[in-house]
Amino acid sequence: MKLDRGWMWCVLLLSLLAVATQDKQLEAGVSDADEDLGLDEEEMKVLMADEEEEEATVMDEEHFDETDGKDTASGKTATDANISFQVTYKTPVPTGDVHFTETFDDGSLDRWQLSKTVKGDADDDIAKYDGKWAVEQLKENKVPGDQGLVLKSRAKHHAIAAMLGKPFIFQDEPLVVQYEVNFQDGIDCGGAYIKLLSDGGHLNLEQFHDRTPYTIMFGPDKCGEDYKLHFIFRHQNPLNKDMEEKHAKRADVDLKKFYTDKKTHLYTLVLNPDNSYEMFIDQSSVSRGNLLHDVVPPVNPPKEIDDPHDSKPEDWDERAKIPDPEAVKPDDWDEDAPAKIEDPDALKPEGWLDEEPEFIPDPDAEKPEDWDEEMDGEWEAPQIPNPTCEMATGCGAWTRPMINNPQYKGKWKAPLVENPNYQGVWKPRKVDNPEYFEDLQPFRMTPFSALGLELWSMTSDIYFDNFIITSHKEVADRWASDSWGLKKLVASANEPGVFAQLMLAAEERPWLWVIYILTVGLPVGLVVLFCWPKKSDDYVYKKVDPPQADVKEEEEEEEEEEEEAAAEEDDKAAEGAAAAAAEAEEDDDGAEDEEAADVGEDKLEGDDDEEEEDEEEESKAPERASEDEQEGAEVTEESQKQAVRKRRVRKD
């Protein structure tokens, strides 16, 4: 069987497209990974140079043997039989100046202090900060050797804090705060935010509670269906020295997936000396703004306020329109007409049973044995539909149906017109704000010297890891690439395939099925349309094939042509025979004339009549011959017309 050239070109084109798409996806995956890690070319070179020590290797579960799984801060290799993607983990080391770092890879909480106080304004049974903390590995997508701080109790108050290596003072350098969170069991109601505790000189971490002064609160929080990313800072009023909380605007993206996918996410806050701020999740910006304009309430109060002693005058008219005082109700306006009336054209259906009730007591019902008429009253059987009404058009008293009253107009109201005395909406006059101040440097906040977690959660096993506080975004990015980047690599390797992810997405958003069908069906339709081989006219029929319609038509046309030729020959023969008969009759008439002349010339008068008869016969003979010729021509013409009609019918 020969393959059509069109098919060959199509197969070649599709194969080239598939290879090109695969290459693009590979390049895009590498570039996306680089972008997610936030590395430039120089950092990538450094990372590739260290790859001999931190190379990620993909291995099957069957090839793993259980090992001691020793935690190490010096980069020892560890394996775990429960995971399929193994990495050589090395505890990250900051590459620049930092104020605080914590990885928990040593498995201890020596530098952390648990709170020993109680929460104010809480019941005694839950007032204590008795929630449990532990240092553990992740439940899923483990990185051998990497550990984190885990909140272990549910429905309890938790409080733990650690001192910074040196206090952070807000002057001319930015503030970068970064850490990781994983809601391993999801989150019902609770937070995973941190507090940067203000440096007051007498900070006691054992007494850390909800009212301990803090400078900044940052991190995720969720209750019900409200997903938040907090950034709250406390600003001091320069007039009365009171501390006020300022809340940044909400994130610009949907945060739900970060709380429900059970993956480790990286939260970063960057605060600059020019009062600008930006929040990142997984190194992607989710919110940005300015401390002077994008917080609630604003840092600086308004210069003018409404006069609290001003009041609206009694004769102030705020009505833009009023009823027309000159309007009069029409005489034919009936305000008492009902909105609905009985249909006067309605007729009671035939077979309506007026005497039969629609419901009757159940004849099969029996009074319960424990029924007490003194306590429960007189017992009555429950009502059931009347079986007699099932075959009728209706039962009970028939009433006409109600229809809209065409005469109903409702209560009359005068039309509204412009109010000539309209004075506008009244507003109190403005006066100078006695509490006005202007602080153009809200970045200059209270210094902080400790980091704390003070949380209440209805879900346990919230994972925290890799805290860093620095003044350099590049240091935080490199710290993330050495820690969170490996977690992301392991999670990506253990993720389900593309097809499974598409199916999961379609379960959450059924409208995606339409896009899937169009995405698959449109290319297939185009390939079939342009690459399907055309039907060839050169067919070779086998001996076993039935007779074809084309062969029959050709044979029938040949038979028709033969019949037409035979008919023409018959017509010509008939014409020749008619001509020969006419000549023979003329010869016979001449011979008779000669005999008549020889027999008797004397009988001319008696023979005149005979001669006249002979002349009449001679004149009739050619007329008969011409009639025979005309009949023959008509026959041939009719036969030709019939043949043409047959051919046309067969062709149709």
XYZ file of N, CA and C in Angstrom, residues 125-126 128-132 151-159 455-459:
63
model
N -8.597 28.044 81.965
C -8.201 26.742 81.419
C -7.408 26.871 80.120
N -7.470 28.044 79.454
C -6.709 28.217 78.218
C -5.783 29.420 78.281
N -2.965 29.820 79.895
C -1.541 29.518 79.903
C -1.009 29.290 78.490
N 0.243 29.683 78.321
C 0.935 29.386 77.066
C 1.586 28.012 77.204
N 0.730 26.982 77.128
C 1.210 25.617 77.348
C 1.223 24.795 76.065
N 1.133 25.443 74.923
C 1.234 24.715 73.668
C 2.630 24.153 73.465
N 2.722 22.980 72.856
C 3.986 22.278 72.704
C 4.675 22.668 71.392
N 4.822 23.627 65.513
C 3.777 23.861 66.520
C 2.957 22.579 66.623
N 2.953 21.941 67.782
C 2.410 20.581 67.917
C 1.004 20.513 68.501
N 0.541 21.526 69.211
C -0.750 21.430 69.903
C -1.808 22.210 69.143
N -3.043 21.763 69.289
C -4.165 22.475 68.695
C -5.055 23.017 69.809
N -5.695 24.157 69.513
C -6.587 24.820 70.465
C -5.867 25.188 71.758
N -4.632 25.634 71.606
C -3.856 26.094 72.754
C -3.065 27.330 72.359
N -2.651 28.087 73.386
C -1.813 29.255 73.166
C -0.351 28.827 73.162
N 0.398 29.356 72.181
C 1.813 29.051 72.042
C 2.592 30.357 72.056
N 3.738 30.364 72.733
C 4.600 31.542 72.747
C 6.044 31.092 72.935
N 1.042 32.568 69.166
C 0.032 32.069 68.244
C -1.046 31.282 68.978
N -2.211 31.302 68.376
C -3.335 30.411 68.723
C -3.769 29.739 67.427
N -3.926 28.431 67.462
C -4.276 27.723 66.230
C -5.172 26.540 66.551
N -6.141 26.321 65.663
C -7.001 25.145 65.769
C -6.435 23.972 64.967
N -5.251 24.141 64.400
C -4.606 23.088 63.619
C -3.174 22.930 64.110
